[in-house]
Structures are given as structure tokens and as C-alpha cells.
mmCIF file of C-alpha atoms in Angstrom:
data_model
loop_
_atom_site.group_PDB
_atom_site.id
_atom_site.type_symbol
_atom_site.label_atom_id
_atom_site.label_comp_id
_atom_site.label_asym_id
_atom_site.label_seq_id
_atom_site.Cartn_x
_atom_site.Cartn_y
_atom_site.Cartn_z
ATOM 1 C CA UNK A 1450 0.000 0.000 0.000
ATOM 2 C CA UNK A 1451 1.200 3.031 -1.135
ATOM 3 C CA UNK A 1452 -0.111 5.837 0.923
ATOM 4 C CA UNK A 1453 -0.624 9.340 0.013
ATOM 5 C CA UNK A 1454 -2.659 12.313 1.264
ATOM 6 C CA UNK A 1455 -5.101 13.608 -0.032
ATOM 7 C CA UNK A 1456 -5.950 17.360 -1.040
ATOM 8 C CA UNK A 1457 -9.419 17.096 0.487
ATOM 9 C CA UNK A 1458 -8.101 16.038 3.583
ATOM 10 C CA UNK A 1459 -5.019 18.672 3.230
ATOM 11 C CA UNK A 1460 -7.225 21.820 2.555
ATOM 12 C CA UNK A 1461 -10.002 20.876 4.820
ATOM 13 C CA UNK A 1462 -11.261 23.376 7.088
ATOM 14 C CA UNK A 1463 -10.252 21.312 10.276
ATOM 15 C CA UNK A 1464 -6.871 21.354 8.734
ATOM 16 C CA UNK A 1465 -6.522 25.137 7.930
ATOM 17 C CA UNK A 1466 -8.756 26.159 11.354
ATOM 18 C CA UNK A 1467 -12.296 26.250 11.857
ATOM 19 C CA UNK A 1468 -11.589 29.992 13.309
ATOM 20 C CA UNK A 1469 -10.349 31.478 10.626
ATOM 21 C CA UNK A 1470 -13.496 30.697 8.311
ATOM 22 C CA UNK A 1471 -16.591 33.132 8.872
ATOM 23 C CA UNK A 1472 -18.409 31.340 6.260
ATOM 24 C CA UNK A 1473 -18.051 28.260 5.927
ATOM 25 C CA UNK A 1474 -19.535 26.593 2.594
ATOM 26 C CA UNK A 1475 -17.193 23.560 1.998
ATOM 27 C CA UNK A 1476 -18.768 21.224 4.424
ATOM 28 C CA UNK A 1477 -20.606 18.160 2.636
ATOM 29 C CA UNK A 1478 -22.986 17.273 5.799
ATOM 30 C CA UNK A 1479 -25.638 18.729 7.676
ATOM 31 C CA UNK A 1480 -24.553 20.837 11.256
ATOM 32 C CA UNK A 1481 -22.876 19.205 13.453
ATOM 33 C CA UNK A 1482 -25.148 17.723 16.443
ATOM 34 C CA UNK A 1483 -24.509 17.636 20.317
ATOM 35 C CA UNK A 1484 -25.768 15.293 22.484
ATOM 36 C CA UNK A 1485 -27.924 17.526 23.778
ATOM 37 C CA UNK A 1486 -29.623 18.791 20.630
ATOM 38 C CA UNK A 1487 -30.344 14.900 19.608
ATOM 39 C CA UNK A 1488 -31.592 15.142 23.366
ATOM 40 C CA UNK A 1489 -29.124 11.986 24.345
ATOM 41 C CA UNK A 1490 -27.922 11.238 27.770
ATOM 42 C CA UNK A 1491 -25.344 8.278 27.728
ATOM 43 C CA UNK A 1492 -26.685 5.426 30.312
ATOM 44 C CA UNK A 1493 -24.033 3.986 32.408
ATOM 45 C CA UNK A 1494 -22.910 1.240 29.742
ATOM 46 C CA UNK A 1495 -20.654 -1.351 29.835
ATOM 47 C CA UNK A 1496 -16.962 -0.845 28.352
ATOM 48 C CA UNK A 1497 -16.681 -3.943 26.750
ATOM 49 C CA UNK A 1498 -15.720 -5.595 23.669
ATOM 50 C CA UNK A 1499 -18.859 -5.353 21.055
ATOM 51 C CA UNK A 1500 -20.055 -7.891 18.885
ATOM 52 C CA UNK A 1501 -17.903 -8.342 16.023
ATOM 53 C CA UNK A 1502 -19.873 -7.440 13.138
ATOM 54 C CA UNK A 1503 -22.085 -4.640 15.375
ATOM 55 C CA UNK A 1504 -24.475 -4.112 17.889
ATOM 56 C CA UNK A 1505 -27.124 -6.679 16.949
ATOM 57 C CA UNK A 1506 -30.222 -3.903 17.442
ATOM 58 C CA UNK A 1507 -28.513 -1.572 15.016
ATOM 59 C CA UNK A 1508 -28.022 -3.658 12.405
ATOM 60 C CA UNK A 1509 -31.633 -4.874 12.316
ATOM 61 C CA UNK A 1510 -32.608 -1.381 12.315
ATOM 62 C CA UNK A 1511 -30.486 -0.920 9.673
ATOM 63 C CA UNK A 1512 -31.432 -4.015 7.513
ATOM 64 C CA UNK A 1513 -35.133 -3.659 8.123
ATOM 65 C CA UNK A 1514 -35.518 -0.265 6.041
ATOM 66 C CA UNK A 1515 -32.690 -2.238 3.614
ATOM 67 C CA UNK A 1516 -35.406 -5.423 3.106
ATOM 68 C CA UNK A 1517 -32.543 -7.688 3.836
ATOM 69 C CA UNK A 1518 -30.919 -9.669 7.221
ATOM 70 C CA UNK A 1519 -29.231 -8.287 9.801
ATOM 71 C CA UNK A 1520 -26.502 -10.789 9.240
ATOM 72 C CA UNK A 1521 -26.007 -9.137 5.431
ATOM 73 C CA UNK A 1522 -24.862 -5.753 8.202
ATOM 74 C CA UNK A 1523 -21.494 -5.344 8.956
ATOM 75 C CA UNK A 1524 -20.933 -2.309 11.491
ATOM 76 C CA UNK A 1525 -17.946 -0.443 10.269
ATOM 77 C CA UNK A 1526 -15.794 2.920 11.113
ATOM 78 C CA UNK A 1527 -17.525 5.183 8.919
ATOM 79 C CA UNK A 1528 -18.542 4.663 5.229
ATOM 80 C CA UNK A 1529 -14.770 5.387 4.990
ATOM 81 C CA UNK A 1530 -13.932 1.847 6.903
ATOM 82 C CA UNK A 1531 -15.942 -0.147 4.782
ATOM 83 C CA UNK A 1532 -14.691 1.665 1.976
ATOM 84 C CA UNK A 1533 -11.240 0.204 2.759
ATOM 85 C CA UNK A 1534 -12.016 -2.731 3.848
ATOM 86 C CA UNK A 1535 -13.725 -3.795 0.576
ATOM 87 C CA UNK A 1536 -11.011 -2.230 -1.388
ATOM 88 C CA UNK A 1537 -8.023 -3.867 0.619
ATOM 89 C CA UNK A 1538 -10.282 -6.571 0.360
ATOM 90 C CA UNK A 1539 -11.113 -7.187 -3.032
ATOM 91 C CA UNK A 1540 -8.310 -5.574 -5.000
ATOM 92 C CA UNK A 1541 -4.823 -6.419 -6.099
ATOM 93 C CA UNK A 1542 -2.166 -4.742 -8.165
ATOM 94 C CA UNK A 1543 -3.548 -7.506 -10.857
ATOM 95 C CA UNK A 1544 -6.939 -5.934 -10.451
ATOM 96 C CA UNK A 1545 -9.191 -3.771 -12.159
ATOM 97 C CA UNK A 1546 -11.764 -1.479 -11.071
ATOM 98 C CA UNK A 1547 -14.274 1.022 -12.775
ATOM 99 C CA UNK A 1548 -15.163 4.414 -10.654
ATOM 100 C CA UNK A 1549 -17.459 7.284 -11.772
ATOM 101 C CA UNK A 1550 -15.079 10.238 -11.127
ATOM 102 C CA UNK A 1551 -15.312 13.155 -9.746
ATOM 103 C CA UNK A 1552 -15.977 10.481 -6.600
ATOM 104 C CA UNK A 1553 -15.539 11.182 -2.953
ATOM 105 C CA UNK A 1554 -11.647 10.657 -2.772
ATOM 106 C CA UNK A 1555 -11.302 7.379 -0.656
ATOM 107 C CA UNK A 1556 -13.337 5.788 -3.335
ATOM 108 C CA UNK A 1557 -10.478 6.932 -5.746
ATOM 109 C CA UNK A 1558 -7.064 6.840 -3.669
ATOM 110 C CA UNK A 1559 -7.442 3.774 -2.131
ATOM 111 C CA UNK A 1560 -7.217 1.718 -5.155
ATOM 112 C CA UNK A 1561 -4.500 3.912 -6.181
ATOM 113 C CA UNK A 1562 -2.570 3.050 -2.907
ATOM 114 C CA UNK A 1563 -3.003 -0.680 -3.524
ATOM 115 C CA UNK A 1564 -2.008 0.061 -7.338
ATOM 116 C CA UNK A 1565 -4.563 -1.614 -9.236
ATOM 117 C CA UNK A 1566 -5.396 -0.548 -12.557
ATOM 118 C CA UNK A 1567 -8.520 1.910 -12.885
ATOM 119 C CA UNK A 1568 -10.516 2.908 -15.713
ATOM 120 C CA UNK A 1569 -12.599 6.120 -15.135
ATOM 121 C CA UNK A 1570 -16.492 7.194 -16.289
ATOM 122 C CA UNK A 1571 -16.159 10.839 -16.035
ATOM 123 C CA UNK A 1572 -18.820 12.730 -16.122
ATOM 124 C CA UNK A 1573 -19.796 16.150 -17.417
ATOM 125 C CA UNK A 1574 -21.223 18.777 -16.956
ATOM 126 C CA UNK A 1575 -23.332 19.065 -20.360
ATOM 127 C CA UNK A 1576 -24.289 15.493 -19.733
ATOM 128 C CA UNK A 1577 -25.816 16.775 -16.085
ATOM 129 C CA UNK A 1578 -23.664 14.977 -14.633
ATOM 130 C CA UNK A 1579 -24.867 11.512 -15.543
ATOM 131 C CA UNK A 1580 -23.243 8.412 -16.184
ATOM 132 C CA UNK A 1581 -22.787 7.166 -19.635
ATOM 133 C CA UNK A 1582 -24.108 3.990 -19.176
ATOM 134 C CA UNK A 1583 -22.767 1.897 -22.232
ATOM 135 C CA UNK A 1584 -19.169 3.540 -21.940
ATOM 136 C CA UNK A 1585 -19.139 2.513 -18.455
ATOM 137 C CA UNK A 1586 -19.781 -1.231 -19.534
ATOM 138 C CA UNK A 1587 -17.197 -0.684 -22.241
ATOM 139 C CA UNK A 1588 -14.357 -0.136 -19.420
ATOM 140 C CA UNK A 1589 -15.599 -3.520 -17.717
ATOM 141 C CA UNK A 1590 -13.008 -5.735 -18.297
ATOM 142 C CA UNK A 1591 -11.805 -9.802 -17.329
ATOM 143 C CA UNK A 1592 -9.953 -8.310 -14.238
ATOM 144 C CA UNK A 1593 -12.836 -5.890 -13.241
ATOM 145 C CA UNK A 1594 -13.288 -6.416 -9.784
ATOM 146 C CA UNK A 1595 -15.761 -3.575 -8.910
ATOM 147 C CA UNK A 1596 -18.077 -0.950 -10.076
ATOM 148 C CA UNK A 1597 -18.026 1.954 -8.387
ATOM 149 C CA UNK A 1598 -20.425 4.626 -8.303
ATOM 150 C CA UNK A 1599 -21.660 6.622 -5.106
ATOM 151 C CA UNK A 1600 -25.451 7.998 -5.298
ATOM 152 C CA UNK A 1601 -26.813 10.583 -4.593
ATOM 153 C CA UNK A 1602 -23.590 11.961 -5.811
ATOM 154 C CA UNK A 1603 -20.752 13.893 -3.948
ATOM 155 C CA UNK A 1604 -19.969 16.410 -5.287
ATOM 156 C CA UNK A 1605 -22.702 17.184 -7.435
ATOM 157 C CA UNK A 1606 -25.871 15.998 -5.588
ATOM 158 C CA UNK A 1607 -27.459 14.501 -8.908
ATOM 159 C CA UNK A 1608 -29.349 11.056 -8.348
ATOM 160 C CA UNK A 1609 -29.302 8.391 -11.257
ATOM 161 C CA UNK A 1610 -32.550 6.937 -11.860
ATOM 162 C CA UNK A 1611 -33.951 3.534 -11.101
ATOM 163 C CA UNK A 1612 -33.991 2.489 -14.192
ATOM 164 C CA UNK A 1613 -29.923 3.239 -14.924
ATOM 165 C CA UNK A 1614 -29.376 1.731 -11.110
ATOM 166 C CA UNK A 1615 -31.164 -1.476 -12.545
ATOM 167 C CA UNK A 1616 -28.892 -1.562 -15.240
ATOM 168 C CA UNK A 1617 -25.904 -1.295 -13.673
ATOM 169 C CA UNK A 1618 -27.033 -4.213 -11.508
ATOM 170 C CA UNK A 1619 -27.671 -6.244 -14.713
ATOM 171 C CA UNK A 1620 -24.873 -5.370 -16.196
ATOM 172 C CA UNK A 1621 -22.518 -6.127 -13.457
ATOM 173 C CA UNK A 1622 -24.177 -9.734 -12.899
ATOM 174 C CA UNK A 1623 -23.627 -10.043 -16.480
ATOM 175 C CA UNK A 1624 -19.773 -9.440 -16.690
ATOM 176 C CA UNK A 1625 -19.315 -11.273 -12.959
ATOM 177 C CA UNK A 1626 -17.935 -8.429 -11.097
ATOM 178 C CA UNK A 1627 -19.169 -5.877 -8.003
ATOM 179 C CA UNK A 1628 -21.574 -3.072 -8.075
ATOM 180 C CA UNK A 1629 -20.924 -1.104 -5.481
ATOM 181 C CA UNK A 1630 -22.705 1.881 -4.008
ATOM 182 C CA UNK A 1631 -21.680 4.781 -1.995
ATOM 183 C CA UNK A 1632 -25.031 5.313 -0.632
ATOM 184 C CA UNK A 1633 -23.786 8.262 2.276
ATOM 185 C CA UNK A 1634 -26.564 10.964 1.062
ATOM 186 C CA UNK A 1635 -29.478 8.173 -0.084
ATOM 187 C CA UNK A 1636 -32.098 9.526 3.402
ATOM 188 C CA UNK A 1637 -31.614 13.025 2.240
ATOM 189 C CA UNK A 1638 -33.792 13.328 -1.170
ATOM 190 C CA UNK A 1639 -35.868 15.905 -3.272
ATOM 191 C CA UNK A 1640 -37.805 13.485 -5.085
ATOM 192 C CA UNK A 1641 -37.987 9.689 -5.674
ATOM 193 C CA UNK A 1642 -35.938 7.696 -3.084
ATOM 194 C CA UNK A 1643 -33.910 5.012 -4.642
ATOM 195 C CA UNK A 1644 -33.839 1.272 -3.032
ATOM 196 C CA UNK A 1645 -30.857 0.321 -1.325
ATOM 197 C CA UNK A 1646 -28.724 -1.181 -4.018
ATOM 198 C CA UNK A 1647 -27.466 -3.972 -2.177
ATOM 199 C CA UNK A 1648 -31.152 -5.494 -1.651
ATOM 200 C CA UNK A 1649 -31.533 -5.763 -5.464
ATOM 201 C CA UNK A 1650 -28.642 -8.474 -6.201
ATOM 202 C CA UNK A 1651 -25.969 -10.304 -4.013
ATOM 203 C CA UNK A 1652 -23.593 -8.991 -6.265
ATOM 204 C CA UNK A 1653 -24.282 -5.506 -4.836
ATOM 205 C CA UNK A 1654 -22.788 -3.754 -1.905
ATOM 206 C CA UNK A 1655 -24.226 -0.864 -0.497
ATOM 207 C CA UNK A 1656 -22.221 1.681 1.934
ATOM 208 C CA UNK A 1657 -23.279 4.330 4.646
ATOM 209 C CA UNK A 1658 -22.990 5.904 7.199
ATOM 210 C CA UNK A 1659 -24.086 8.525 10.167
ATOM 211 C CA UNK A 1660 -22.133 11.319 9.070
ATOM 212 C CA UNK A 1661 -23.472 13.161 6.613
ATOM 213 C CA UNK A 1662 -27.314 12.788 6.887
ATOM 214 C CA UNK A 1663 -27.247 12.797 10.759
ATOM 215 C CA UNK A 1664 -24.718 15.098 11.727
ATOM 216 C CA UNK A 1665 -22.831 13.272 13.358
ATOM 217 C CA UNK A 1666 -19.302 12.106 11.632
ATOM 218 C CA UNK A 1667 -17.538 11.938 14.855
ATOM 219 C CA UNK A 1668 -18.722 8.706 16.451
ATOM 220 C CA UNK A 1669 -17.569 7.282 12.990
ATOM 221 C CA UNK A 1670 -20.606 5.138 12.274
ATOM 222 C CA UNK A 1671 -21.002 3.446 9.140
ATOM 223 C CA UNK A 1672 -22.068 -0.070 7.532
ATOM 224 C CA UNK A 1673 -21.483 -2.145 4.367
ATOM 225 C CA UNK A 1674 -24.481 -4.632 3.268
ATOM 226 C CA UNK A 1675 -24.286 -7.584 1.189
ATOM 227 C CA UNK A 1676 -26.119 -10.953 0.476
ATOM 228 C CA UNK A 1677 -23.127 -12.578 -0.079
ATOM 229 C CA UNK A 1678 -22.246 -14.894 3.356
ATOM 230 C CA UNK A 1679 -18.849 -15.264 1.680
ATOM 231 C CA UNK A 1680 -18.158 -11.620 1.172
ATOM 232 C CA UNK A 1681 -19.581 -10.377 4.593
ATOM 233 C CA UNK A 1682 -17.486 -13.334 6.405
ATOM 234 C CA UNK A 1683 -14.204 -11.639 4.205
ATOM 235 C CA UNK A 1684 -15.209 -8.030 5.273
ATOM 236 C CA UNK A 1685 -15.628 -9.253 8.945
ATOM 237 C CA UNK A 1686 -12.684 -10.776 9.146
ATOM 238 C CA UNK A 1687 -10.956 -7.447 8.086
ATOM 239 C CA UNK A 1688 -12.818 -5.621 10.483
ATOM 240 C CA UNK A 1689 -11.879 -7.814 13.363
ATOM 241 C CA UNK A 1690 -7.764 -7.267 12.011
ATOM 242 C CA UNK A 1691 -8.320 -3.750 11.951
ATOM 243 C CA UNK A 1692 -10.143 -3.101 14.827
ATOM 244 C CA UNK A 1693 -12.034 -6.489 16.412
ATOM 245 C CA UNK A 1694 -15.120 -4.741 16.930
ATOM 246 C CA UNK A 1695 -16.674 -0.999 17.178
ATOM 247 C CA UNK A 1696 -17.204 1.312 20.309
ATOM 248 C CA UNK A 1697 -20.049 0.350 22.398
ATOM 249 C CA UNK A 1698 -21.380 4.199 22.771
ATOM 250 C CA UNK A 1699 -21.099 4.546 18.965
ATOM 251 C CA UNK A 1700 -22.959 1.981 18.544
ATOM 252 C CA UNK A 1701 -25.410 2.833 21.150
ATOM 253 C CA UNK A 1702 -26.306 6.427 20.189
ATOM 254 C CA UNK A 1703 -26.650 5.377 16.511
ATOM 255 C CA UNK A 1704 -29.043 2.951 17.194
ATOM 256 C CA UNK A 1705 -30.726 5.553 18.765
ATOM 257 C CA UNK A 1706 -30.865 7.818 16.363
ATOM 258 C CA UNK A 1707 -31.898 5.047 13.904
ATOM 259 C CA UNK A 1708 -34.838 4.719 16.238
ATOM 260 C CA UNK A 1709 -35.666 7.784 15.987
ATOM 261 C CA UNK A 1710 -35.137 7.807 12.031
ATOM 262 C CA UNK A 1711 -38.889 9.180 10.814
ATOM 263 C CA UNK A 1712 -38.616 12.253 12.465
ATOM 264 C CA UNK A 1713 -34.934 13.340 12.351
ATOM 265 C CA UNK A 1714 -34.791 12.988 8.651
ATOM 266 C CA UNK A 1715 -38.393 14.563 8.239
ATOM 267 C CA UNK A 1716 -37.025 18.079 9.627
ATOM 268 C CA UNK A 1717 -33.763 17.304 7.896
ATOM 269 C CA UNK A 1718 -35.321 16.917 4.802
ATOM 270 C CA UNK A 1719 -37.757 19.954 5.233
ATOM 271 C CA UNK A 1720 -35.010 21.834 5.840
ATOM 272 C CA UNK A 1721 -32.451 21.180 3.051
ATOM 273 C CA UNK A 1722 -35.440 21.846 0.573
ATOM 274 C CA UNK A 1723 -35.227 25.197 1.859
ATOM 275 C CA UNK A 1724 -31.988 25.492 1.551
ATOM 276 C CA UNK A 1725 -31.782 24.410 -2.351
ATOM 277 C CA UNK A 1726 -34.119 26.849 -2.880
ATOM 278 C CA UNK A 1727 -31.740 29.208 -0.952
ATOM 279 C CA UNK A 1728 -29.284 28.502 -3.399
ATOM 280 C CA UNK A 1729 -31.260 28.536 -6.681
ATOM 281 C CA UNK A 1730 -32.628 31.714 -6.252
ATOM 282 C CA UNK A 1731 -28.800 33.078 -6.095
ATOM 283 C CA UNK A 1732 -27.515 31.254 -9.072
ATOM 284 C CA UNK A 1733 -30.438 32.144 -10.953
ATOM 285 C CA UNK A 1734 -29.284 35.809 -10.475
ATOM 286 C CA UNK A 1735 -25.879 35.743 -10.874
ATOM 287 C CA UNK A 1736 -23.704 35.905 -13.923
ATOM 288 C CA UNK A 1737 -20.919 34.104 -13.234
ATOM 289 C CA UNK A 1738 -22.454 30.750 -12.265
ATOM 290 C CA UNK A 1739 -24.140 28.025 -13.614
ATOM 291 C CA UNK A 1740 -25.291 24.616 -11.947
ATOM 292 C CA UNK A 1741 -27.205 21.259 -12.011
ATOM 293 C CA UNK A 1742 -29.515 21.062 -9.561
ATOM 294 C CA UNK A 1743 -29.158 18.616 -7.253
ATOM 295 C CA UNK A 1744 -31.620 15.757 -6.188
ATOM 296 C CA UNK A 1745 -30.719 14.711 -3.604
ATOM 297 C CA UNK A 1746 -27.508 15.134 -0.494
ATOM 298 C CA UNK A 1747 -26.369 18.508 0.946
ATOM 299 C CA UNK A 1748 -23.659 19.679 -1.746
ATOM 300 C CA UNK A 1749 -23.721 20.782 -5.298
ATOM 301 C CA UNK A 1750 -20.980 21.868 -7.145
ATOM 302 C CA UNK A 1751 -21.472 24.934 -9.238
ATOM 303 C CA UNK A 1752 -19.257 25.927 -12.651
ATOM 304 C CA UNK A 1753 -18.006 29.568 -13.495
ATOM 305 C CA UNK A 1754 -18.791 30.470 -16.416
ATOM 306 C CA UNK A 1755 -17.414 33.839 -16.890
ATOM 307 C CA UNK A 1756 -13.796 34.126 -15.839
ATOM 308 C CA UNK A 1757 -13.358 36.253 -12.492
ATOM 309 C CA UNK A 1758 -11.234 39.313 -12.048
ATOM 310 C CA UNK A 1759 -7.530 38.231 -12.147
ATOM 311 C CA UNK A 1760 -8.362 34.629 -12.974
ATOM 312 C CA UNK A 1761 -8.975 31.757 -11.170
ATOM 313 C CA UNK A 1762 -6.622 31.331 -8.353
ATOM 314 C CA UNK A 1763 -7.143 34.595 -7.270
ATOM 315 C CA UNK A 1764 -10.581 34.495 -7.160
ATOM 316 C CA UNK A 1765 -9.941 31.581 -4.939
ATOM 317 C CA UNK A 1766 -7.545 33.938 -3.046
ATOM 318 C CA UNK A 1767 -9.757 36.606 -2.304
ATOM 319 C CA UNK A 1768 -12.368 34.900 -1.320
ATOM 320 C CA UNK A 1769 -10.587 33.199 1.769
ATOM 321 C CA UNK A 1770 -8.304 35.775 3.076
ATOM 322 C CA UNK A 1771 -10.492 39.508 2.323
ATOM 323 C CA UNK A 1772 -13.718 37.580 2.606
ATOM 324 C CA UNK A 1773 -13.356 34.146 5.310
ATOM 325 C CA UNK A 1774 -15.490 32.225 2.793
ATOM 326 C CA UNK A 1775 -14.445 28.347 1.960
ATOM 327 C CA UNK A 1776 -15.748 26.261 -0.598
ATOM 328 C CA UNK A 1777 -14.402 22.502 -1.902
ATOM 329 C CA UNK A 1778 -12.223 23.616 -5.179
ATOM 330 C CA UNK A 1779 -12.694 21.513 -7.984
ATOM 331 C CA UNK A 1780 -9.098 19.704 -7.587
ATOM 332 C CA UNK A 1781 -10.451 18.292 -4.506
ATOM 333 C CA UNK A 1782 -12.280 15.681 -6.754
ATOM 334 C CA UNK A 1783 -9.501 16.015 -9.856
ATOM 335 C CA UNK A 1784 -11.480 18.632 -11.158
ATOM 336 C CA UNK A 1785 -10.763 22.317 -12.893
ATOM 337 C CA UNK A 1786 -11.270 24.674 -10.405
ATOM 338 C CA UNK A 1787 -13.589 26.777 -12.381
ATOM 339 C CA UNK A 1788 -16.183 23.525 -10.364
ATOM 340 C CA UNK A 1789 -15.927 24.073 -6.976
ATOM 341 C CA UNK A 1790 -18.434 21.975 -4.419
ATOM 342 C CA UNK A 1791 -20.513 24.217 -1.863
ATOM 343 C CA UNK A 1792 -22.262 22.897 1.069
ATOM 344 C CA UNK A 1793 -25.370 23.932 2.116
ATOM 345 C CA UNK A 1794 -26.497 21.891 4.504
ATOM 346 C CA UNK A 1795 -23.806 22.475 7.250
ATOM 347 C CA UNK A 1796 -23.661 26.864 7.881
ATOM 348 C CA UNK A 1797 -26.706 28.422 9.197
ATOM 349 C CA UNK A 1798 -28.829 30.160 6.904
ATOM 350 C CA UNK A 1799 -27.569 33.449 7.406
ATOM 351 C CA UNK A 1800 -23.879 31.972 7.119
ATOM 352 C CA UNK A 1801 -25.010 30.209 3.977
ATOM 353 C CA UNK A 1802 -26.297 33.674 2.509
ATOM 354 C CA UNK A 1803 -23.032 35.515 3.979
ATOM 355 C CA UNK A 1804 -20.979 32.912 2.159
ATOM 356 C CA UNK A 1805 -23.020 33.276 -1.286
ATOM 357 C CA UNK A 1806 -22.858 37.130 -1.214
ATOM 358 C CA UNK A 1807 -18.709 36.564 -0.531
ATOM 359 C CA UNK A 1808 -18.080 34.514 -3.263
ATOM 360 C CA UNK A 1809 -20.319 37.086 -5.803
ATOM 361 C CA UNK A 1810 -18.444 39.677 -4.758
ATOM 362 C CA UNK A 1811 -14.866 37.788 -4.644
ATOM 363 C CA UNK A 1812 -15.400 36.915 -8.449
ATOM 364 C CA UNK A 1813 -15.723 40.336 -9.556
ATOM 365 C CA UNK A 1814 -13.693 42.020 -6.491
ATOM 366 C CA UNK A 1815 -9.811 43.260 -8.310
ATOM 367 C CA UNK A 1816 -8.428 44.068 -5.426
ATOM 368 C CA UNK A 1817 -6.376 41.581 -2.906
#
């Protein structure tokens, strides 16, 4: 494994310092909760080992609104864990794998570390962002491993339909290999929900996680599901070299918050539909921008279309040090940085419409 950092993780915000950032706009999850606003109070609980593959209640929670066992749950450290562990997993330098790029970056670097060979479906901007469906089955070769596609998308919050999810699942079964789905955003939506992916074939693993719809990416909470026995016995025994089993008040406050699903994703979702809106009515008036609109997740990731003053990187420039505004660059996802990916779901209202009003006037501001 051949380990490098990422920019991402380089330029985050935790990285560069939460207090110099007034408005911050590059976060791709909803605000960060407390205990207290999820009103939780930790009982006096037991610090022992887990079970292996997770907390038994969570995982049926989790596999009841999948349609599938609790046994196809495996309880990992964040969407990011099981990421890994079905990469390091799965993958060898004589592998192949096929990833829809731009792609949340573990999905792309960690097959890069292991140094199999990778064929990516990029997609565009003129194409909304969709996959091309037959090229993508063109790239699938004898070695082909694993599909990889992560919906709704990061960065662009654009949902395939159910109809090109079905296909994928076909075609994958067809050429023998893995679908699998980075399904982090799927309980925040603006229209049709899609079904978990990994209930549809046993070919098909689906990832998630607490972070990003929940607000809460520091208990590190997030699960792989497959059919397979075979595969989830493989990913389990990862899990149990990496880490033998997960923290017991992880596990306990997301299966409370999984208990409480209904109603913490209602507001959620109430909420981020105002927030689109929010952000629609500004690109709508200004010149500079253009956008798909997402469907689903917290982030989009807007184009300029007219070049700023002084170019690019000092547009970029300005915007951070005159105005304290941050927003995900497009070289984050091996991008141009005329893309850059703006969360909307994490700032407050008023710091989401502080943040839009700094970056209009940091693309046509000349000065420093």
C-alpha cells in the first residue's frame, strides 16, 4: 500500500482552522449535532468488547428499512472503513476497477494506494452529470473487480434513476464483477428515493454511514451490506484485524438515532429543501455561475462560467483571506477549479447567505 494524502483532507477546514473561516460553505454534511440537541444522555454502559460485526439492534434497524438480514450488516468505522475494507479486500495490483469520477476521494485513492489498474467514467457537466451507461460497460473488463459509483452523488448531488441503477445491476451480474454503491446521502432526497442497491442483487454492496445525513461524523458510524455470506465473512474478518469490533457508545447512540429515524430525517429533509431553494434563487441571479440542480444530499458543485477578475486562483484567493469564505475547489475531486463543491447543509442560513454574497463579490472584487 502506497499511501498518500489527499488534497481534500489537506485543505479541509479542520486542517486550515475552523476559526479562521466566517463562512463556511465547503462542508458536505448537515450541522454538526450535540448530544444535547439529539436530546441523548449516555446510560451507564458497559466498556466492553462489542459484537464483532455490530451491535445486533442496530443492524436490524439498519437491515429492516434495507429489506434484507441483519446478518447481510457489517458495522464499520464510517462509510470510509468499509470503503477500505472492501477495497483492501477485493483488490490487487492484478486488479481492475471502474469508478465514476469526480468520486468522494477514498473511493479513488485507495485503489491507487493498492495500485490496481482503474478505468474512469467521467462525467460532465453538459451530460448533467450523468453516467454514460454503455461507456461505463465498455471499461468492464476480465480483471474488473468492482463498479463503483456513489449515489446521490458527492460532489454534485445529482441522483441516477432507477432504471440506470437497474442496469448497472444487470450489467454487473452479467460481466461477474461488483456493483458497489456509496449510498452516504441516499435519506436526504428531493424526489424519488432510490432502493438500497445492495437489496436488489448479491452482487451488490451498499455503503453508509451517520455522518453526513445525521450530523454526526464523529462517532464514525457506518455499515457495508451484502447478500453474499462469503463476502460479509471476508469483510468481517478485516474488520476484526483492523479493529475487532466498534465502540459500544457509537454503537449505542446510533441505534438511537436510527430509532428515531422518521422524524430526524423529516425536519432534515424539510429543511435542506429550503436550503436548495436558498441557493437557486442566487444562481439564478448571478452571472458568473451556472449549476445542475441537485436531487438529492447537501452539496452541489457549481461551474463559473465567466472568468473572475484576475483569474482563477485569485478568485480563490480573495475569497478566503479579504472575505473568510471556503468552498471545496474543484481539484479536490480532480477537477478544474472553475467547479468548486458548496455545502449547504452544514452553515446556518444566514452563514449560507453571507458565504453566497462573498463569493459574488470575490469573483468580480480586483483588489487583494
Amino acid at each position: 500500500m502506497k499511501y498518500t494524502r489527499m488534497p481534500i483532507e489537506i485543505e479541509s477546514p479542520e486542517e486550515y482552522g475552523y476559526e479562521r473561516i466566517k463562512y463556511n460553505l465547503s462542508e458536505s454534511s448537515i450541522a454538526d449535532q450535540t448530544l444535547q440537541s439529539l436530546d441523548l444522555q449516555i446510560p451507564n454502559i458497559k466498556l466492553m468488547y462489542n459484537e464483532h460485526q455490530g451491535d445486533a439492534k442496530l443492524r436490524e434497524l439498519i437491515a429492516s428499512d434495507a429489506g434484507v438480514s441483519r446478518d447481510n450488516v457489517l458495522i464499520t468505522n464510517g462509510a470510509a472503513g468499509a470503503l477500505f475494507i472492501i477495497a483492501t479486500s477485493q483488490l490487487s495490483s492484478n486488479d481492475h476497477i471502474v469508478v465514476v469520477r469526480p468520486n468522494y476521494a477514498t473511493n479513488l485513492e485507495t485503489p491507487r494506494a493498492i495500485g490496481c489498474q482503474i478505468s474512469f467514467v467521467d462525467l460532465s457537466f453538459d451530460s448533467g452529470f450523468q453516467p454514460d451507461i454503455a461507456f461505463l460497460e465498455s471499461c468492464i473488463t476480465p480483471k474488473t473487480k468492482i463498479v463503483s459509483i456513489t449515489v446521490p452523488h458527492n460532489p454534485t448531488g445529482t441522483v441516477i434513476s432507477e432504471q440506470t441503477l437497474n442496469q448497472l445491476v444487470a450489467i454487473t451480474k452479467r460481466k461477474n464483477c461488483l456493483l458497489l454503491v456509496d449510498e452516504t446521502y441516499r435519506n436526504v432526497h428531493y424526489g424519488v428515493q432510490l432502493p438500497v442497491a445492495a437489496s436488489l442483487g448479491d452482487h451488490v454492496l451498499s455503503v453508509c454511514s451517520l455522518s453526513k445525513s445525521y450530523g454526526t461524523p464523529g462517532i464514525r458510524l457506518g455499515w457495508v451490506i451484502t447478500q453474499d455470506k462469503k463476502l460479509q465473512e471476508t469483510f468481517l474478518a478485516a474488520k476484526e484485524q483492523i479493529s475487532i469490533s466498534g465502540s459500544v457508545i457509537n454503537e449505542w447512540i446510533a441505534s438511537e438515532l436510527l430509532s428515531r429515524k422518521e422524524s430526524l430525517l423529516r425536519s432534515t429533509n424539510a429543511e435542506m429543501k429550503i436550503r436548495v431553494e436558498m441557493v437557486r434563487s442566487w444562481i439564478e441571479k448571478e452571472e458568473f455561475l451556472e449549476w445542475i440542480e441537485p436531487a438529492g444530499g447537501v452539496v452541489c458543485f457549481p461551474r463559473i462560467k465567466k472568468e473572475p477578475i484576475g483569474g482563477i486562483d485569485a478568485f480563490y484567493n480573495r475569497l478566503l483571506t479579504k472575505y473568510h469564505a471556503y468552498v471545496g475547489p474543484g481539484h479536490w475531486f480532480e477537477m478544474p477549479d472553475t467547479f468548486f463543491r458548496l455545502g449547504f447543509g452544514w452553515p446556518t442560513r444566514e452563514e449560507l447567505l453571507g458565504g453566497m454574497e462573498a463569493i459574488s463579490k470575490a469573483l468580480r472584487d480586483g483588489g487583494a
